[in-house]
Short mmCIF file of C-alpha atoms in Angstrom, two decimals:
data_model
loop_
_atom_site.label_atom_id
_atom_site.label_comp_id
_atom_site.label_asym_id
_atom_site.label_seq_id
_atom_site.Cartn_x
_atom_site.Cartn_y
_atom_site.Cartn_z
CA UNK O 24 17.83 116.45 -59.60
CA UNK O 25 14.65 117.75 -61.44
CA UNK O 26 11.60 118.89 -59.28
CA UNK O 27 8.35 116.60 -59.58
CA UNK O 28 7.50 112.76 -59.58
CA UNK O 29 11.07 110.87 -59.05
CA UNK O 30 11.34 108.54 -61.70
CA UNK O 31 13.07 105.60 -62.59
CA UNK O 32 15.96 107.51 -64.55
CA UNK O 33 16.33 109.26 -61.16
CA UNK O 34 17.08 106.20 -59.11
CA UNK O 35 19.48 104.66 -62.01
CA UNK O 36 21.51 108.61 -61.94
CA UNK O 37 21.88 108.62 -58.25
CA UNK O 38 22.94 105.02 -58.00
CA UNK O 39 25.04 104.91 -61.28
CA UNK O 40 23.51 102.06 -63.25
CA UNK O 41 21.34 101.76 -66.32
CA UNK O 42 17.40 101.92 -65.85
CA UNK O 43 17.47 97.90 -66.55
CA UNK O 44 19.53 97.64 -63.36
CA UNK O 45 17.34 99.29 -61.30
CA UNK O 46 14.02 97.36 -62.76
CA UNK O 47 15.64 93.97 -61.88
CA UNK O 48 16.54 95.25 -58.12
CA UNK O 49 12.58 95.83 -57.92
CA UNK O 50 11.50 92.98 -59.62
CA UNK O 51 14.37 90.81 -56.97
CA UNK O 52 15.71 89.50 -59.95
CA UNK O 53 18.87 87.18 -58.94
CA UNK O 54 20.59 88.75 -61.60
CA UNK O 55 22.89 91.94 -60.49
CA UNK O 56 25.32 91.98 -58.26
CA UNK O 57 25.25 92.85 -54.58
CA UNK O 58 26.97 96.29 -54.99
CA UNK O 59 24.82 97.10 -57.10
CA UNK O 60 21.47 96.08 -55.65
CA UNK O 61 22.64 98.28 -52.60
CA UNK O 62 23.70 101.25 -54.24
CA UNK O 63 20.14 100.92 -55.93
CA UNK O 64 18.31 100.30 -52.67
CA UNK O 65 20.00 103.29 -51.28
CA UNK O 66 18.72 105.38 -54.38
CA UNK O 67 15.33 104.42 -53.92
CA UNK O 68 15.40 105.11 -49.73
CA UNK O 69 16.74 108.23 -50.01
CA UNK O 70 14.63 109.59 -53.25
CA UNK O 71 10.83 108.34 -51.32
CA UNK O 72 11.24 106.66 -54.78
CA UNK O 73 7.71 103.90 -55.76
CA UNK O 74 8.05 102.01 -58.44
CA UNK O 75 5.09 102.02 -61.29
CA UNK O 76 3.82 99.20 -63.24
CA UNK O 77 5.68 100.10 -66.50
CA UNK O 78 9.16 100.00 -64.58
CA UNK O 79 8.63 96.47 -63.22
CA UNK O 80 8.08 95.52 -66.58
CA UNK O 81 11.28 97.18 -68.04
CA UNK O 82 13.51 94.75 -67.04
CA UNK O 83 12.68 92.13 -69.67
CA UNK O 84 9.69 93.35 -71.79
CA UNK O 85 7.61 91.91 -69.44
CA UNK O 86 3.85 92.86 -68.13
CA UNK O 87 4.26 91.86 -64.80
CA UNK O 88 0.68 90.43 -65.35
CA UNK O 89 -1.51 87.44 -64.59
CA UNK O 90 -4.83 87.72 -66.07
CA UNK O 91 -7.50 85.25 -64.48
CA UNK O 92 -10.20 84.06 -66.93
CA UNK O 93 -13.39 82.57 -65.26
CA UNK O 94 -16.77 81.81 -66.55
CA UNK O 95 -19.52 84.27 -65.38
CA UNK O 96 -22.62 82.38 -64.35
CA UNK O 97 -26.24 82.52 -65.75
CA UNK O 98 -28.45 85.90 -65.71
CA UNK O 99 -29.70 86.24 -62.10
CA UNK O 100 -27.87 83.26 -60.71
CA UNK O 101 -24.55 83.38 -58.26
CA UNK O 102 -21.21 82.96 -59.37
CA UNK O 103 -19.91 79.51 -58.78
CA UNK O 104 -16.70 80.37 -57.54
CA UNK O 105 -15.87 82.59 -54.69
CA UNK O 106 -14.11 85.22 -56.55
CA UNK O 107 -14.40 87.64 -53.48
CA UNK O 108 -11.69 85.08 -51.61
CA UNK O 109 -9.76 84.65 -55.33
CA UNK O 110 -9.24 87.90 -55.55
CA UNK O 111 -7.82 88.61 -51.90
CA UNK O 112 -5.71 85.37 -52.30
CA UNK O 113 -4.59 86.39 -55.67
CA UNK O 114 -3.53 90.01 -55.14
CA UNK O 115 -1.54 89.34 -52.32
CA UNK O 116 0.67 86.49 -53.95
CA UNK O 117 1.13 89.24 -57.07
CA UNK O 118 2.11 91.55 -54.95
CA UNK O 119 4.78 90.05 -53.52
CA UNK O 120 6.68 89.33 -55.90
CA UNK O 121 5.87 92.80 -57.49
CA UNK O 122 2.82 91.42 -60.61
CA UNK O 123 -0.47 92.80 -60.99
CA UNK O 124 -3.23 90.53 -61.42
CA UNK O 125 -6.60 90.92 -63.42
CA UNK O 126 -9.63 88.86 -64.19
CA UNK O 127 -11.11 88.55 -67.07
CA UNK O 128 -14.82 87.14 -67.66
CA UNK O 129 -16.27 85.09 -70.33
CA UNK O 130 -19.93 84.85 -70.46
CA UNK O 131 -21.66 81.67 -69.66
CA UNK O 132 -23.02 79.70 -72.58
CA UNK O 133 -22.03 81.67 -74.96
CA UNK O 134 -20.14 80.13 -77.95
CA UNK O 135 -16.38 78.35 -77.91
CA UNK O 136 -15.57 80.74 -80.73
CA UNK O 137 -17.23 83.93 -79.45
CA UNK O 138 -15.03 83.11 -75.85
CA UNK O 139 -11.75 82.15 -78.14
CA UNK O 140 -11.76 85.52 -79.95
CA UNK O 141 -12.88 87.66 -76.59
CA UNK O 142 -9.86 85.92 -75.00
CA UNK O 143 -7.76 86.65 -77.88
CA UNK O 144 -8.33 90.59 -77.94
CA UNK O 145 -7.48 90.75 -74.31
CA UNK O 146 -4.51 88.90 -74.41
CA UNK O 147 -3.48 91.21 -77.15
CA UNK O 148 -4.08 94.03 -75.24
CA UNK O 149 -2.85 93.83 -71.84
CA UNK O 150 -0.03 91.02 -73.14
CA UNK O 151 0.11 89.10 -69.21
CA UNK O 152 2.86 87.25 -68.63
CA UNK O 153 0.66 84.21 -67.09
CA UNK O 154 -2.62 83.14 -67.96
CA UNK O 155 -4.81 80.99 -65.17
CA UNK O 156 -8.00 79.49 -66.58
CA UNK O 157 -10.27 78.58 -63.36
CA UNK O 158 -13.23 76.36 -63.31
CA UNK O 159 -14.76 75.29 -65.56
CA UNK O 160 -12.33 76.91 -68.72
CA UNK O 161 -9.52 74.32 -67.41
CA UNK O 162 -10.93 72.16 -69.50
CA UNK O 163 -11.06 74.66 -72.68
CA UNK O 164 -7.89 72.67 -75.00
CA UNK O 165 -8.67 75.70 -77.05
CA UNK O 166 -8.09 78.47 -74.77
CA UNK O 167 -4.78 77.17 -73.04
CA UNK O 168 -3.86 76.42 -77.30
CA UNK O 169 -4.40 80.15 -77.94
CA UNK O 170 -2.24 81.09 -74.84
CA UNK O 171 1.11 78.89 -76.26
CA UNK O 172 0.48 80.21 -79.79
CA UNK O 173 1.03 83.90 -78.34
CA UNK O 174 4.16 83.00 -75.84
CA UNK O 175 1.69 83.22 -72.51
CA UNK O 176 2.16 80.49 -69.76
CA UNK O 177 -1.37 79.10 -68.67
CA UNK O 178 -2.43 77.22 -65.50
CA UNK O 179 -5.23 76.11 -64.09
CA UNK O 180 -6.54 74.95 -60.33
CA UNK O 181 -5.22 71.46 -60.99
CA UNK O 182 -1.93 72.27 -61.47
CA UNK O 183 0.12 71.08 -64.56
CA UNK O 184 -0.45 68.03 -64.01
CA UNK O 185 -3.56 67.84 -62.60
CA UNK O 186 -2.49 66.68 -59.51
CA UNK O 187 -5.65 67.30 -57.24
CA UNK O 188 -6.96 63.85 -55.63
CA UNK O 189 -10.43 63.07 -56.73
CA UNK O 190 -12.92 64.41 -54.19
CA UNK O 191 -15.63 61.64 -55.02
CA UNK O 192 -13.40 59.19 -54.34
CA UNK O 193 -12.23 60.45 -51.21
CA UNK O 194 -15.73 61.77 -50.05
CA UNK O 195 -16.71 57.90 -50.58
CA UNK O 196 -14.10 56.74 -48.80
CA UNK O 197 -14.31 59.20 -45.33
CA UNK O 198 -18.06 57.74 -45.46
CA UNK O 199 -16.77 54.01 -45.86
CA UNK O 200 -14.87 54.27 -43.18
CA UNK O 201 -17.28 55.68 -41.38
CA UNK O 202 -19.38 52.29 -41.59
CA UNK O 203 -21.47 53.69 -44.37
CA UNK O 204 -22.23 51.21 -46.91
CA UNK O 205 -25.55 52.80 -48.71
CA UNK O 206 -23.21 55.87 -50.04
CA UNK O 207 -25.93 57.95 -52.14
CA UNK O 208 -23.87 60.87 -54.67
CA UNK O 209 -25.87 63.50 -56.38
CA UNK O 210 -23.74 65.01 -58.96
CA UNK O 211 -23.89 69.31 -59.78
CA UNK O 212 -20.74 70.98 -60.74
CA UNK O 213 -20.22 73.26 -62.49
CA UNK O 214 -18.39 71.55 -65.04
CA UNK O 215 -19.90 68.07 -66.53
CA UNK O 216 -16.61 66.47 -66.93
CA UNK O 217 -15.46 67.34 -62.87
CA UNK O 218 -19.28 65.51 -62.36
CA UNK O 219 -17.75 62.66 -64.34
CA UNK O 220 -14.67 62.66 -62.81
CA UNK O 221 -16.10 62.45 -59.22
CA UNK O 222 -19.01 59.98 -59.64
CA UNK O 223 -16.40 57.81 -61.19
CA UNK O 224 -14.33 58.24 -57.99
CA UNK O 225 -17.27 57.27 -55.76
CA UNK O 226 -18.11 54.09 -57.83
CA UNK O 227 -14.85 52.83 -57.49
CA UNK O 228 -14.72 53.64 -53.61
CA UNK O 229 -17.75 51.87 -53.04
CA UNK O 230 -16.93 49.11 -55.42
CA UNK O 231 -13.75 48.13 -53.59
CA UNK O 232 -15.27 48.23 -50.54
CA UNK O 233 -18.44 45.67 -51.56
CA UNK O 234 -21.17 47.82 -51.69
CA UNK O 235 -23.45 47.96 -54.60
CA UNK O 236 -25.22 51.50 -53.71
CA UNK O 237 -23.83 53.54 -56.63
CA UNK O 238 -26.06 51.39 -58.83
CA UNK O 239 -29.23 52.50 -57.06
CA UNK O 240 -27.53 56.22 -55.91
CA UNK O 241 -26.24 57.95 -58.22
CA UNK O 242 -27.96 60.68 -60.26
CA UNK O 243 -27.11 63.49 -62.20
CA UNK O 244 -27.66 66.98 -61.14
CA UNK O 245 -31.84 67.64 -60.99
CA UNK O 246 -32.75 70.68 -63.53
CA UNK O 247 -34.77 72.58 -60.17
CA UNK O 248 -35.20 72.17 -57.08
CA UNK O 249 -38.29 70.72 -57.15
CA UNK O 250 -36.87 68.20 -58.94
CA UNK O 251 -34.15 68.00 -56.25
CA UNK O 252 -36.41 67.92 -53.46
CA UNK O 253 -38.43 65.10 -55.23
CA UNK O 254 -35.44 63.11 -56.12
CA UNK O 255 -34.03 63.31 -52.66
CA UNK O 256 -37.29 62.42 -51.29
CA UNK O 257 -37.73 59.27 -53.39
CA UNK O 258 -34.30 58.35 -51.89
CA UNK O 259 -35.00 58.77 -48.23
CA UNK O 260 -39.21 57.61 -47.66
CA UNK O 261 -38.12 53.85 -48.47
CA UNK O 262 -37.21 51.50 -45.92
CA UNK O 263 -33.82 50.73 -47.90
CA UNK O 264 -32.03 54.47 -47.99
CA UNK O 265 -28.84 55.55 -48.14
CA UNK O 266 -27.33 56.11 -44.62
CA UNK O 267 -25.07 58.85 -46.01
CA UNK O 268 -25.43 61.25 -49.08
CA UNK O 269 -22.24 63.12 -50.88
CA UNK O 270 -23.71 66.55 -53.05
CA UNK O 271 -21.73 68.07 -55.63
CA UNK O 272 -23.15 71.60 -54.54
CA UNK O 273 -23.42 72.99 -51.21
CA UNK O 274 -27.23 73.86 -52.36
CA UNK O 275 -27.48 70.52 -53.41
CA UNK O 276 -27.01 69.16 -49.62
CA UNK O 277 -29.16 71.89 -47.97
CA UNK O 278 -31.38 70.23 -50.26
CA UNK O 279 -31.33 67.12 -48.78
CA UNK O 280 -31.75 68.26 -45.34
CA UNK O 281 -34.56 69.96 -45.91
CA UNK O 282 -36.14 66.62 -46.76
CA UNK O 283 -34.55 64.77 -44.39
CA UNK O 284 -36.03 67.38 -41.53
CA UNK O 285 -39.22 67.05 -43.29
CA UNK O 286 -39.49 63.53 -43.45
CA UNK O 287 -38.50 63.40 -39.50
CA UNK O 288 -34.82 61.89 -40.27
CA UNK O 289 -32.13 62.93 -37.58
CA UNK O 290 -29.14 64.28 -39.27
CA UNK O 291 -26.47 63.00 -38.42
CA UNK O 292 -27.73 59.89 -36.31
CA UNK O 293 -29.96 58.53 -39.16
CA UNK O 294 -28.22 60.27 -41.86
CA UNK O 295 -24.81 62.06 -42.48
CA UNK O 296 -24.23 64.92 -45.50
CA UNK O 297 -21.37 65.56 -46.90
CA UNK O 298 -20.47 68.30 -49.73
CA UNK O 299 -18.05 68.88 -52.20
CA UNK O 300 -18.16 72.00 -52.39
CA UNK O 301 -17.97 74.93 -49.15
CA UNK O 302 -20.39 77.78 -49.06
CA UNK O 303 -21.30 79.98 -45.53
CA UNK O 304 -24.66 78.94 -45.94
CA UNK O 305 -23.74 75.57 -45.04
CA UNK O 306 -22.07 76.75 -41.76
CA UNK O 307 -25.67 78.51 -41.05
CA UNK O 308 -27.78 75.34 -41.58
CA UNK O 309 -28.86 73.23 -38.94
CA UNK O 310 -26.47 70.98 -38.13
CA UNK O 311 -24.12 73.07 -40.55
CA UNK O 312 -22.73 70.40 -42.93
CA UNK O 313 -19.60 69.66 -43.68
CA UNK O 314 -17.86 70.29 -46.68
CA UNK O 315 -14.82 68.28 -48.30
CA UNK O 316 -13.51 70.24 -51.12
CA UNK O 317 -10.75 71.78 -52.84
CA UNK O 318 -9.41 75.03 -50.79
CA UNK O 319 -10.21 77.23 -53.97
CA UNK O 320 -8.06 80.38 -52.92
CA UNK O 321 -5.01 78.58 -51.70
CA UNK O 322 -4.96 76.99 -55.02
CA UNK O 323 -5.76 80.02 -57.08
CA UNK O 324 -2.53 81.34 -55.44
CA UNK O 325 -0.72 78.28 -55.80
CA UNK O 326 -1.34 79.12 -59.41
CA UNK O 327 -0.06 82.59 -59.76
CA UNK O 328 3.07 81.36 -57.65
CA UNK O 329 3.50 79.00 -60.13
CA UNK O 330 3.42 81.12 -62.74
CA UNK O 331 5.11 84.38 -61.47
CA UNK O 332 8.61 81.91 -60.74
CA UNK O 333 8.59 80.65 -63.93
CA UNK O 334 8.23 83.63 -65.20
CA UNK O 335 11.38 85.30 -63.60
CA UNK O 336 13.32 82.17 -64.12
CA UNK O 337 12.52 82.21 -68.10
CA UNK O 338 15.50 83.06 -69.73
CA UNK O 339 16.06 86.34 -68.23
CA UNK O 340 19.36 87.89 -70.52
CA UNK O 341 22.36 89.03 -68.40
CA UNK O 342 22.46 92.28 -66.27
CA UNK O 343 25.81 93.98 -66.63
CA UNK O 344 26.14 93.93 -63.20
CA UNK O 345 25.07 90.65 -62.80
CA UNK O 346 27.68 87.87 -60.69
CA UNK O 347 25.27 85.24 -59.90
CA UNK O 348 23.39 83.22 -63.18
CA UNK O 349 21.42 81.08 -61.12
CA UNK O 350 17.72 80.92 -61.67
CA UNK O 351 15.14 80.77 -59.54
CA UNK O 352 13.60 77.19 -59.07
CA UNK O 353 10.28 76.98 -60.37
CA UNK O 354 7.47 76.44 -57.65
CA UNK O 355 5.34 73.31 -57.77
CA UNK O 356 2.94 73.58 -54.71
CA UNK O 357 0.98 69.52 -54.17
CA UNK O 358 -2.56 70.44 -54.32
CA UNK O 359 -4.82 68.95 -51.22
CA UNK O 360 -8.25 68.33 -50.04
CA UNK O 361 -9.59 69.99 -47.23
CA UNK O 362 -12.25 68.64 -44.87
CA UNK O 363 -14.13 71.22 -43.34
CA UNK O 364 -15.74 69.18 -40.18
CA UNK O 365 -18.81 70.29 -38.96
CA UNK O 366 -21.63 68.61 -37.12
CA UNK O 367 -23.15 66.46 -40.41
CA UNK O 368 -21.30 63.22 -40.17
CA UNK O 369 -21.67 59.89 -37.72
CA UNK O 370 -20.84 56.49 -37.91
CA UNK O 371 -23.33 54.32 -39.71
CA UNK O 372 -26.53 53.61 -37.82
CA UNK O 373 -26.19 49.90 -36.94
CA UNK O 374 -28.74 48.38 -38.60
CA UNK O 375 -27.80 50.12 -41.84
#
């Protein structure tokens, strides 16, 4: 045995099988035999052996990457996703099952083409074997087209299938059944068509359960807050208000509550907030408002897990020491809703 760094041809010498063999016992592939994957495990004990990046990859051509594309936000403003939590949520689902992950950033508002041909030179370069396209780039037809042109699997925070409930519809409905019947919903995301999506959702809520208030409540996302603060003020000084108000953004309802503090309404006796999106500042505020919204690390895991096992089932050739051809069974995780209760929501007031 040669002095220095023990290296993969190391472990395949001392266990007697190819360097292949020894990749696929890393990686957990199903594919080599149980003799083998001891004498292999043994190997790797007794050498202090720790496997690199390039030997995961051997056993298949493969990366062992997911890259993570998001959208960077505006000059001076915050990013719209918590990619502190992404990333912790992230890592640790690569790493167990041996992947690296990596995120790449397109700028915000910058051309379709100029993000196309940005994404393009780094999926030539780092060649993942799993793309995830978070919010807003789900949308991008383009961008998941570019992935299946090269060969790379791409996901997104809805799933497949897009299997996430609709939180305006659901928001709408917790407040229904609340007693609320004058639902207010100021839209915000991030993405125009997830604002479309949602205020649809509320309309039909409160359409099925008699109210007419989305055709008096509903507005689009205010350019400033100024404009925020005078559109939620308009709402809430007439003797006919809404009783509850759903915001897109967690800003959005802090908003509101600074006008509904101004104006002298309790919150939530006279009013309740709810947002669709969660943000610490919204645990800070007084009362701190609840939040109903999609749980995005969870999902952002969900993703790479998705991925990663259809990535080691894909058509993985034979090992020579293989016994068992079974594949592993490709994860499909149900995406949820989470309601993060705080002290922001009542019953109706009864003369509402």
């Amino acid at each position: 045995m040669r002095q220095g760094r023990i290296t993969i041809e190391d472990v395949a010498s001392a266990a007697g099988v190819s360097r292949q063999t020894v990749s696929r016992v890393i990686n957990d592939s199903p594919r080599v035999s149980p003799a083998a994957k001891a004498r292999v495990e043994q190997a790797i004990a007794a050498l202090g052996y720790v496997p690199s990046l390039a030997a995961r990859s051997m056993g298949g051509g493969r990366s062992r990457l997911v890259l993570a594309v998001f959208e960077g936000p505006p000059p001076g403003a915050r990013p719209a996703l918590p990619l502190d939590r992404l990333l912790l949520a992230g890592t640790a689902a690569c790493r167990a099952r041996g992947y690296r992950l990596m995120f790449e950033q397109l700028a915000s508002g910058q051309p379709a083409a100029e993000g196309k041909a940005q994404l393009a030179a780094t999926l030539g370069a780092v060649q993942p074997d799993g793309m995830i396209l978070l919010p807003p780039l789900g949308s991008r037809a383009d961008l998941r087209a570019l992935a299946e042109a090269r060969g790379i699997a791409a996901d997104s925070l809805d799933g497949p299938q897009g299997a996430a409930g609709n939180p305006g519809e659901a928001a709408a409905q917790h407040l229904i059944a609340l007693g609320h019947r004058q639902v207010g919903f100021i839209a915000g995301a991030t993405d125009p068509q997830v604002s479309q999506q949602n205020l649809a959702g509320y309309r039909r809520a409160l359409a099925r359960s008699g109210s007419r208030a989305h055709r008096h409540f509903a507005a689009a996302n205010a350019p400033d807050l100024p404009a925020l603060l005078d559109l939620a003020q308009s709402w809430l000084v007439p003797t006919i208000r809404p009783t509850a108000i759903i915001a897109e953004r967690a800003q959005t309802a802090l908003a509101v509550l600074h006008v509904a503090r101004t104006l002298g309404l309790a919150v939530p006796r006279e009013l309740s907030l709810l947002a669709l999106e969660d943000d610490p500042a919204l645990m800070r505020s007084q009362p701190p408002v609840t939040a109903l919204h999609e749980p995005t690390a969870p999902l952002f895991a969900a993703a790479c897990e998705r991925l990663m096992a259809a990535r080691d089932a894909d058509g993985e050739p034979a090992d020579e020491d293989a016994q068992d051809g079974s594949a592993r069974a490709v994860l499909a995780l149900p995406l949820m809703l989470e309601l993060v209760e705080r002290a922001s929501l009542a019953r109706a007031p009864r003369r509402a």
